[in-house]
CSV table of C-alpha atoms and ligand atoms in Angstrom, one decimal:
chain,number,residue,atom,x,y,z
A,1,UNK,CA,38.4,8.7,1.1
A,2,UNK,CA,36.6,9.3,-2.2
A,3,UNK,CA,38.2,6.2,-3.5
A,4,UNK,CA,36.7,3.8,-0.6
A,5,UNK,CA,33.3,5.3,-1.3
A,6,UNK,CA,33.2,5.1,-5.2
A,7,UNK,CA,35.0,1.8,-5.5
A,8,UNK,CA,33.6,-0.4,-2.9
A,9,UNK,CA,30.1,-1.4,-3.9
A,10,UNK,CA,29.2,-1.9,-0.3
A,11,UNK,CA,30.2,1.4,0.8
A,12,UNK,CA,27.5,3.5,2.6
A,13,UNK,CA,25.6,6.2,0.5
A,14,UNK,CA,26.5,9.0,2.7
A,15,UNK,CA,30.1,9.5,4.1
A,16,UNK,CA,31.5,12.3,6.1
A,17,UNK,CA,35.3,13.0,5.3
A,18,UNK,CA,37.8,13.8,8.1
A,19,UNK,CA,37.4,17.4,6.7
A,20,UNK,CA,33.8,17.3,7.6
A,21,UNK,CA,32.9,17.2,3.9
A,22,UNK,CA,29.7,15.1,3.1
A,23,UNK,CA,29.9,13.0,-0.1
A,24,UNK,CA,27.5,10.5,-1.2
A,25,UNK,CA,28.1,7.4,-3.4
A,26,UNK,CA,25.4,8.6,-5.8
A,27,UNK,CA,26.9,11.7,-7.1
A,28,UNK,CA,26.4,11.6,-10.8
A,29,UNK,CA,29.2,13.6,-11.7
A,30,UNK,CA,31.7,11.2,-10.0
A,31,UNK,CA,33.6,9.1,-12.8
A,32,UNK,CA,32.7,5.8,-11.0
A,33,UNK,CA,29.1,6.5,-10.6
A,34,UNK,CA,28.3,5.4,-14.1
A,35,UNK,CA,30.1,2.2,-13.8
A,36,UNK,CA,28.2,1.3,-10.4
A,37,UNK,CA,24.8,2.3,-12.0
A,38,UNK,CA,25.5,0.1,-15.0
A,39,UNK,CA,26.5,-2.8,-12.8
A,40,UNK,CA,23.6,-2.3,-10.5
A,41,UNK,CA,21.0,-2.1,-13.4
A,42,UNK,CA,22.6,-5.3,-15.0
A,43,UNK,CA,21.9,-7.2,-11.8
A,44,UNK,CA,18.4,-6.1,-11.7
A,45,UNK,CA,18.0,-6.9,-15.3
A,46,UNK,CA,19.3,-10.5,-14.3
A,47,UNK,CA,16.5,-10.8,-11.8
A,48,UNK,CA,19.0,-10.5,-8.8
A,49,UNK,CA,17.4,-9.2,-5.5
A,50,UNK,CA,19.1,-5.9,-4.0
A,51,UNK,CA,20.0,-6.3,-0.4
A,52,UNK,CA,20.5,-3.6,2.3
A,53,UNK,CA,24.3,-3.7,2.2
A,54,UNK,CA,24.5,-3.7,-1.6
A,55,UNK,CA,25.3,-0.4,-3.5
A,56,UNK,CA,22.3,1.2,-4.7
A,57,UNK,CA,21.6,4.6,-6.3
A,58,UNK,CA,20.4,7.2,-3.9
A,59,UNK,CA,17.3,7.5,-6.0
A,60,UNK,CA,16.5,3.9,-5.7
A,61,UNK,CA,16.9,4.2,-2.0
A,62,UNK,CA,14.7,7.3,-1.7
A,63,UNK,CA,11.9,5.7,-4.0
A,64,UNK,CA,11.9,2.5,-1.9
A,65,UNK,CA,11.7,4.5,1.5
A,66,UNK,CA,8.8,6.6,0.1
A,67,UNK,CA,6.8,3.5,-1.2
A,68,UNK,CA,7.3,1.2,1.8
A,69,UNK,CA,6.9,4.1,4.3
A,70,UNK,CA,3.5,5.0,2.5
A,71,UNK,CA,2.6,1.2,2.6
A,72,UNK,CA,3.5,0.8,6.2
A,73,UNK,CA,1.4,3.7,7.0
A,74,UNK,CA,-1.5,2.5,5.2
A,75,UNK,CA,-1.6,-0.8,7.1
A,76,UNK,CA,-1.5,1.2,10.4
A,77,UNK,CA,-4.2,3.7,9.5
A,78,UNK,CA,-6.1,0.8,7.5
A,79,UNK,CA,-6.6,-1.0,10.9
A,80,UNK,CA,-8.9,2.0,12.0
A,81,UNK,CA,-12.0,1.8,10.0
A,82,UNK,CA,-12.4,-1.9,10.8
A,83,UNK,CA,-11.1,-1.8,14.3
A,84,UNK,CA,-13.9,0.6,15.5
A,85,UNK,CA,-16.4,-2.2,14.3
A,86,UNK,CA,-15.0,-4.7,16.7
A,87,UNK,CA,-17.4,-3.9,19.7
A,88,UNK,CA,-20.2,-4.1,17.2
A,89,UNK,CA,-19.5,-7.4,15.4
A,90,UNK,CA,-22.6,-9.6,14.9
A,91,UNK,CA,-21.4,-12.7,16.5
A,92,UNK,CA,-18.5,-13.9,18.7
A,93,UNK,CA,-17.1,-15.8,15.5
A,94,UNK,CA,-17.0,-12.5,13.5
A,95,UNK,CA,-15.7,-10.7,16.4
A,96,UNK,CA,-12.8,-13.1,16.8
A,97,UNK,CA,-12.0,-13.1,13.1
A,98,UNK,CA,-12.2,-9.3,12.8
A,99,UNK,CA,-10.0,-8.8,15.9
A,100,UNK,CA,-7.3,-11.2,14.5
A,101,UNK,CA,-7.5,-9.3,11.1
A,102,UNK,CA,-7.0,-5.9,12.8
A,103,UNK,CA,-4.0,-7.3,14.8
A,104,UNK,CA,-2.7,-8.7,11.4
A,105,UNK,CA,-2.8,-5.4,9.8
A,106,UNK,CA,-0.8,-3.8,12.5
A,107,UNK,CA,1.6,-6.5,12.4
A,108,UNK,CA,2.0,-5.8,8.6
A,109,UNK,CA,2.9,-2.3,9.4
A,110,UNK,CA,5.7,-3.5,11.8
A,111,UNK,CA,7.2,-5.7,9.1
A,112,UNK,CA,7.0,-2.9,6.7
A,113,UNK,CA,8.6,-0.2,8.9
A,114,UNK,CA,11.4,-2.8,9.6
A,115,UNK,CA,11.9,-3.2,5.8
A,116,UNK,CA,12.1,0.7,5.3
A,117,UNK,CA,14.5,0.8,8.2
A,118,UNK,CA,16.9,-1.4,6.4
A,119,UNK,CA,17.3,1.5,4.1
A,120,UNK,CA,18.4,3.7,6.8
A,121,UNK,CA,15.3,5.8,7.7
A,122,UNK,CA,14.7,5.4,11.6
A,123,UNK,CA,11.2,4.1,12.8
A,124,UNK,CA,11.0,7.3,14.9
A,125,UNK,CA,11.2,9.7,12.1
A,126,UNK,CA,8.7,7.5,10.1
A,127,UNK,CA,6.2,7.8,13.1
A,128,UNK,CA,6.7,11.5,13.4
A,129,UNK,CA,5.8,12.1,9.7
A,130,UNK,CA,2.8,9.9,10.0
A,131,UNK,CA,1.6,11.7,13.1
A,132,UNK,CA,2.4,15.3,11.6
A,133,UNK,CA,0.5,14.4,8.4
A,134,UNK,CA,3.5,14.9,6.2
A,135,UNK,CA,3.6,11.4,4.9
A,136,UNK,CA,0.9,9.7,2.8
A,137,UNK,CA,-1.3,6.8,3.2
A,138,UNK,CA,-3.7,4.9,0.9
A,139,UNK,CA,-6.6,6.9,-0.3
A,140,UNK,CA,-9.2,4.3,0.6
A,141,UNK,CA,-8.7,4.7,4.5
A,142,UNK,CA,-9.9,8.3,4.3
A,143,UNK,CA,-13.5,7.1,4.0
A,144,UNK,CA,-15.9,6.0,6.6
A,145,UNK,CA,-16.9,2.4,7.2
A,146,UNK,CA,-20.7,3.3,7.8
A,147,UNK,CA,-22.2,-0.1,8.4
A,148,UNK,CA,-21.1,-3.9,9.0
A,149,UNK,CA,-21.5,-4.4,5.4
A,150,UNK,CA,-18.7,-1.8,4.7
A,151,UNK,CA,-16.4,-4.1,7.0
A,152,UNK,CA,-17.3,-6.9,4.8
A,153,UNK,CA,-16.6,-4.9,1.7
A,154,UNK,CA,-13.2,-3.8,3.0
A,155,UNK,CA,-12.1,-7.4,3.9
A,156,UNK,CA,-13.3,-8.8,0.5
A,157,UNK,CA,-12.3,-6.1,-2.0
A,158,UNK,CA,-9.6,-3.8,-0.3
A,159,UNK,CA,-7.9,-6.8,0.8
A,160,UNK,CA,-8.5,-8.5,-2.5
A,161,UNK,CA,-7.1,-5.2,-4.3
A,162,UNK,CA,-4.0,-5.1,-1.9
A,163,UNK,CA,-3.5,-8.9,-2.7
A,164,UNK,CA,-3.2,-8.2,-6.4
A,165,UNK,CA,-0.9,-5.3,-5.8
A,166,UNK,CA,1.2,-7.2,-3.3
A,167,UNK,CA,1.6,-10.2,-5.1
A,168,UNK,CA,3.0,-8.1,-8.1
A,169,UNK,CA,5.3,-6.2,-5.9
A,170,UNK,CA,6.5,-9.1,-4.0
A,171,UNK,CA,8.4,-10.1,-7.0
A,172,UNK,CA,10.2,-6.7,-7.0
A,173,UNK,CA,14.0,-6.2,-6.9
A,174,UNK,CA,14.4,-5.1,-3.2
A,175,UNK,CA,15.0,-8.2,-1.2
A,176,UNK,CA,13.5,-7.2,2.3
A,177,UNK,CA,10.4,-5.7,0.8
A,178,UNK,CA,9.5,-8.6,-1.5
A,179,UNK,CA,10.1,-11.0,1.6
A,180,UNK,CA,7.8,-8.9,3.8
A,181,UNK,CA,5.1,-8.8,1.1
A,182,UNK,CA,5.1,-12.6,0.5
A,183,UNK,CA,4.4,-13.2,4.2
A,184,UNK,CA,1.7,-10.4,4.2
A,185,UNK,CA,0.1,-11.9,1.2
A,186,UNK,CA,-0.7,-15.2,3.0
A,187,UNK,CA,-2.5,-13.3,5.9
A,188,UNK,CA,-4.3,-11.1,3.3
A,189,UNK,CA,-5.5,-14.1,1.5
A,190,UNK,CA,-7.2,-15.2,4.8
A,191,UNK,CA,-8.7,-11.8,5.2
A,192,UNK,CA,-10.1,-11.7,1.8
A,193,UNK,CA,-11.8,-15.3,2.2
A,194,UNK,CA,-13.2,-14.1,5.5
A,195,UNK,CA,-14.5,-11.0,3.7
A,196,UNK,CA,-16.1,-13.0,0.9
A,197,UNK,CA,-17.7,-15.2,3.5
A,198,UNK,CA,-19.2,-12.2,5.2
A,199,UNK,CA,-20.5,-10.9,1.9
A,200,UNK,CA,-22.0,-14.2,0.9
A,201,UNK,CA,-23.8,-14.6,4.3
A,202,UNK,CA,-25.4,-11.0,3.9
A,203,UNK,CA,-26.4,-11.6,0.5
A,204,UNK,CA,-28.2,-14.8,1.6
A,205,UNK,CA,-29.9,-12.9,4.3
A,206,UNK,CA,-32.7,-10.4,4.1
A,207,UNK,CA,-33.6,-8.0,1.5
A,208,UNK,CA,-32.5,-5.3,3.8
A,209,UNK,CA,-28.9,-7.0,4.3
A,210,UNK,CA,-28.6,-7.3,0.4
A,211,UNK,CA,-29.2,-3.7,0.1
A,212,UNK,CA,-26.7,-2.7,2.9
A,213,UNK,CA,-24.0,-4.6,1.0
A,214,UNK,CA,-25.0,-2.9,-2.3
A,215,UNK,CA,-24.9,0.5,-0.6
A,216,UNK,CA,-21.5,-0.4,0.9
A,217,UNK,CA,-20.1,-1.4,-2.5
A,218,UNK,CA,-21.5,1.8,-4.1
A,219,UNK,CA,-19.5,3.9,-1.4
A,220,UNK,CA,-16.3,1.9,-2.0
A,221,UNK,CA,-16.2,1.5,-5.6
A,222,UNK,CA,-14.5,4.6,-7.0
A,223,UNK,CA,-12.0,4.7,-4.0
A,224,UNK,CA,-11.0,1.0,-4.9
A,225,UNK,CA,-10.6,2.1,-8.6
A,226,UNK,CA,-8.4,4.8,-7.6
A,227,UNK,CA,-6.5,2.5,-5.0
A,228,UNK,CA,-4.1,1.5,-7.8
A,229,UNK,CA,-3.0,5.1,-8.4
A,230,UNK,CA,-3.5,7.4,-11.2
A,231,UNK,CA,-3.5,6.2,-14.9
A,232,UNK,CA,-0.1,5.4,-16.3
A,233,UNK,CA,0.1,8.6,-18.1
A,234,UNK,CA,-0.4,10.7,-14.9
A,235,UNK,CA,1.7,8.5,-12.8
A,236,UNK,CA,4.9,10.1,-11.6
A,237,UNK,CA,7.0,7.2,-10.4
A,238,UNK,CA,5.9,4.2,-12.4
A,239,UNK,CA,8.6,4.6,-15.4
A,240,UNK,CA,11.5,4.8,-12.9
A,241,UNK,CA,10.1,2.1,-10.6
A,242,UNK,CA,9.5,-0.1,-13.5
A,243,UNK,CA,12.9,0.3,-14.9
A,244,UNK,CA,14.6,-0.6,-11.5
A,245,UNK,CA,12.2,-3.7,-11.1
A,246,UNK,CA,10.5,-2.2,-7.8
A,247,UNK,CA,7.1,-2.3,-9.6
A,248,UNK,CA,6.9,-5.0,-12.0
A,249,UNK,CA,3.5,-4.0,-13.4
A,250,UNK,CA,2.0,-0.3,-14.0
A,251,UNK,CA,-1.0,1.0,-12.1
A,252,UNK,CA,-3.2,0.4,-15.0
A,253,UNK,CA,-2.1,-3.1,-15.4
A,254,UNK,CA,-2.6,-3.8,-11.7
A,255,UNK,CA,-6.1,-2.2,-11.9
A,256,UNK,CA,-7.1,-4.5,-14.9
A,257,UNK,CA,-5.8,-7.4,-13.0
A,258,UNK,CA,-8.1,-6.8,-10.0
A,259,UNK,CA,-11.2,-6.0,-12.4
A,260,UNK,CA,-10.6,-9.2,-14.3
A,261,UNK,CA,-10.7,-11.3,-11.0
A,262,UNK,CA,-13.4,-9.5,-9.0
A,263,UNK,CA,-16.0,-8.0,-11.8
A,264,UNK,CA,-17.2,-11.4,-12.4
A,265,UNK,CA,-17.7,-12.3,-8.9
A,266,UNK,CA,-19.6,-9.0,-8.2
A,267,UNK,CA,-22.0,-9.9,-10.8
A,268,UNK,CA,-22.2,-13.5,-9.9
A,269,UNK,CA,-23.4,-12.4,-6.4
A,270,UNK,CA,-26.1,-10.1,-7.9
A,271,UNK,CA,-24.4,-7.0,-7.0
A,272,UNK,CA,-23.8,-4.0,-9.4
A,273,UNK,CA,-21.4,-1.1,-9.5
A,274,UNK,CA,-22.3,2.6,-9.7
A,275,UNK,CA,-20.4,3.0,-13.0
A,276,UNK,CA,-22.7,3.2,-16.0
A,277,UNK,CA,-19.5,2.8,-18.3
A,278,UNK,CA,-18.4,-0.6,-16.8
A,279,UNK,CA,-18.4,-3.4,-19.4
A,280,UNK,CA,-16.6,-6.2,-20.6
A,281,UNK,CA,-14.7,-5.7,-23.9
A,282,UNK,CA,-14.8,-8.9,-25.7
A,283,UNK,CA,-12.0,-8.0,-28.2
A,284,UNK,CA,-9.2,-7.3,-25.7
A,285,UNK,CA,-10.8,-9.4,-22.8
A,286,UNK,CA,-10.8,-6.7,-20.3
A,287,UNK,CA,-13.1,-4.8,-18.1
A,288,UNK,CA,-13.5,-1.2,-19.0
A,289,UNK,CA,-14.5,1.2,-16.4
A,290,UNK,CA,-15.6,4.9,-16.4
A,291,UNK,CA,-13.4,7.8,-15.3
A,292,UNK,CA,-13.0,8.0,-11.8
A,293,UNK,CA,-13.3,11.3,-9.8
A,294,UNK,CA,-9.6,12.0,-9.8
A,295,UNK,CA,-10.0,15.5,-8.5
A,296,UNK,CA,-11.3,13.9,-5.3
A,297,UNK,CA,-8.4,11.4,-5.3
A,298,UNK,CA,-5.8,14.3,-5.2
A,299,UNK,CA,-7.7,16.0,-2.6
A,300,UNK,CA,-8.0,12.9,-0.5
A,301,UNK,CA,-4.1,12.1,-0.9
A,302,UNK,CA,-3.2,15.7,0.2
A,303,UNK,CA,-5.0,14.9,3.5
A,304,UNK,CA,-8.4,16.3,2.8
A,305,UNK,CA,-10.4,13.2,2.6
A,306,UNK,CA,-13.7,12.9,4.7
A,307,UNK,CA,-12.0,10.9,7.4
A,308,UNK,CA,-8.4,12.2,7.1
A,309,UNK,CA,-8.3,14.4,10.2
A,310,UNK,CA,-10.3,12.0,12.2
A,311,UNK,CA,-8.0,9.1,11.3
A,312,UNK,CA,-4.7,11.1,12.1
A,313,UNK,CA,-6.2,12.2,15.5
A,314,UNK,CA,-7.0,8.6,16.3
A,315,UNK,CA,-3.3,7.6,15.4
A,316,UNK,CA,-1.8,10.6,17.5
A,317,UNK,CA,-4.0,9.5,20.5
A,318,UNK,CA,-2.8,5.8,20.2
A,319,UNK,CA,0.6,7.0,20.0
A,320,UNK,CA,0.5,9.3,23.0
A,321,UNK,CA,-1.1,6.6,24.9
A,322,UNK,CA,1.6,4.1,24.2
A,323,UNK,CA,4.3,6.4,25.3
A,324,UNK,CA,4.7,4.8,28.5
A,325,UNK,CA,5.2,1.4,26.9
A,326,UNK,CA,8.0,2.8,24.7
A,327,UNK,CA,9.6,4.5,27.5
A,328,UNK,CA,9.4,1.3,29.7
A,329,UNK,CA,11.1,-0.7,26.9
A,330,UNK,CA,13.9,1.9,26.8
A,331,UNK,CA,14.8,1.3,30.5
B,1,BYC,N1,-3.3,6.3,-1.9
B,1,BYC,O1,3.4,8.0,-9.4
B,1,BYC,P1,2.3,7.3,-8.8
B,1,BYC,C1,-4.1,-2.7,3.1
B,1,BYC,C2,0.3,8.9,-4.8
B,1,BYC,S1,-2.9,-1.5,3.2
B,1,BYC,C3,-2.5,7.4,-1.7
B,1,BYC,O2,1.6,6.3,-9.5
B,1,BYC,P2,3.5,5.0,-7.4
B,1,BYC,C4,-5.2,-3.0,4.3
B,1,BYC,C5,1.7,8.4,-4.9
B,1,BYC,O3,2.3,8.3,-3.7
B,1,BYC,C6,-2.0,-1.7,1.8
B,1,BYC,N2,-1.5,8.1,-2.4
B,1,BYC,O4,2.9,6.4,-7.6
B,1,BYC,C7,-4.8,-2.5,5.4
B,1,BYC,C8,2.5,9.7,-5.8
B,1,BYC,O5,2.6,10.6,-4.7
B,1,BYC,P3,4.1,10.9,-3.9
B,1,BYC,C9,-2.0,-0.4,0.9
B,1,BYC,C10,-1.5,7.5,-3.7
B,1,BYC,O6,4.2,5.0,-6.1
B,1,BYC,C11,-5.6,-2.6,6.6
B,1,BYC,C12,1.4,10.3,-6.5
B,1,BYC,O7,0.0,9.6,-6.0
B,1,BYC,N3,-1.4,-0.7,-0.3
B,1,BYC,O8,-4.4,-3.4,2.0
B,1,BYC,O9,4.4,4.7,-8.6
B,1,BYC,C13,-7.0,-3.1,6.3
B,1,BYC,C14,1.5,9.5,-7.9
B,1,BYC,O10,1.3,8.1,-8.0
B,1,BYC,C15,-2.2,6.3,-4.1
B,1,BYC,C16,-0.3,0.0,-0.6
B,1,BYC,O11,0.2,0.9,0.1
B,1,BYC,C17,-3.1,6.0,-3.0
B,1,BYC,N4,-4.0,4.8,-3.7
B,1,BYC,O12,2.4,4.0,-7.4
B,1,BYC,C18,-7.2,-3.6,5.1
B,1,BYC,C19,0.5,-0.4,-2.0
B,1,BYC,N5,-1.7,6.0,-5.4
B,1,BYC,O13,4.5,9.8,-3.3
B,1,BYC,C20,-6.3,-3.3,3.9
B,1,BYC,C21,1.7,0.1,-2.0
B,1,BYC,C22,-0.9,6.9,-5.7
B,1,BYC,O14,4.8,11.4,-5.2
B,1,BYC,N6,1.9,1.3,-3.0
B,1,BYC,N7,-0.6,7.7,-4.7
B,1,BYC,O15,3.8,12.1,-3.2
B,1,BYC,C23,2.0,1.0,-4.3
B,1,BYC,O16,1.9,-0.1,-4.9
B,1,BYC,C24,2.3,2.3,-5.1
B,1,BYC,O17,2.7,3.2,-4.3
B,1,BYC,C25,0.8,2.8,-5.9
B,1,BYC,C26,1.2,4.2,-6.6
B,1,BYC,C27,0.3,1.7,-6.9
B,1,BYC,C28,-0.1,3.0,-4.8
């Protein structure tokens, strides 16, 4: 039995022997583990994609489940701040575009939960962990969307930040995640353009509308800076994820790419950011930002953000109200 688990690269990770003993193909003490790991890492270094049936170390599988599950949760919870504005959209055109965007975000969650399922974690378990608050979702969705301008800033800059992150992660080593992200990026690009169009319209409007955009940007700026995760020195997972090709660029590299793309656009539109230290560093060709409120970030990701409880309550309500549909499908 041991032989089949450790010598067959397609063997499942966890196998129960006839004697009821649980063994995994990721037991570092097993003599074949090292050989499997070397072959696995050589495939990654050669730029090959890892597919669901391929042998992979247990930690690779666990990291991907953590990452993809959090990403899927973020798409589902992320639909809520904008979704609550659908009834108040200022025109039919905006209402149709926002409704389509919210539907897209929920669709992204479906694609991502599916990608996580290929690693062996059942969707019901992921839903239960989202509903009981034990799994994470992106910090940005724990803040309120106070005005219509917040909806515009979310679509322009949060989707813009997500495109930067996802275009990078789409080149990662796990095939199903990369393919899901490529498809998601097409839709996010459309959302970002829709957001930019809303921002330009508001900025060409009245003084009150311009002020509304500036106030919304002031609210979202620091959460956006923290969207890319802690600085590389504080990041827990980056080193391992980079080594295994899951995360081709670090948190700080991703943040820099975002600032390089969006800071010029923010200033061109006549907007500012609430960060006295923000400046362009000629020598490095990079935008330098001030220190973000990281204490707030850690509070938020532990579930203590201003809207964390309300978002979860809405999510649970939607889950409970959809119970009859799930039951009908099972019949
Ligand atoms: N928020 O070691 P680190 C969208 C956690 S939705 C919350 O650097 P990693 C949209 C991190 O999980 C798209 N938690 O982690 C939807 C870890 O905690 P655990 C959202 C965060 O994984 C609707 C700890 O901090 N995008 O665009 O190497 C409408 C240490 O961090 C955050 C994604 O989900 C955060 N921002 O790198 C509109 C991107 N950052 O797990 C728009 C996918 C860090 O040890 N995720 N943490 O308990 C990633 O790319 C990576 O997970 C991160 C973090 C870059 C975010």
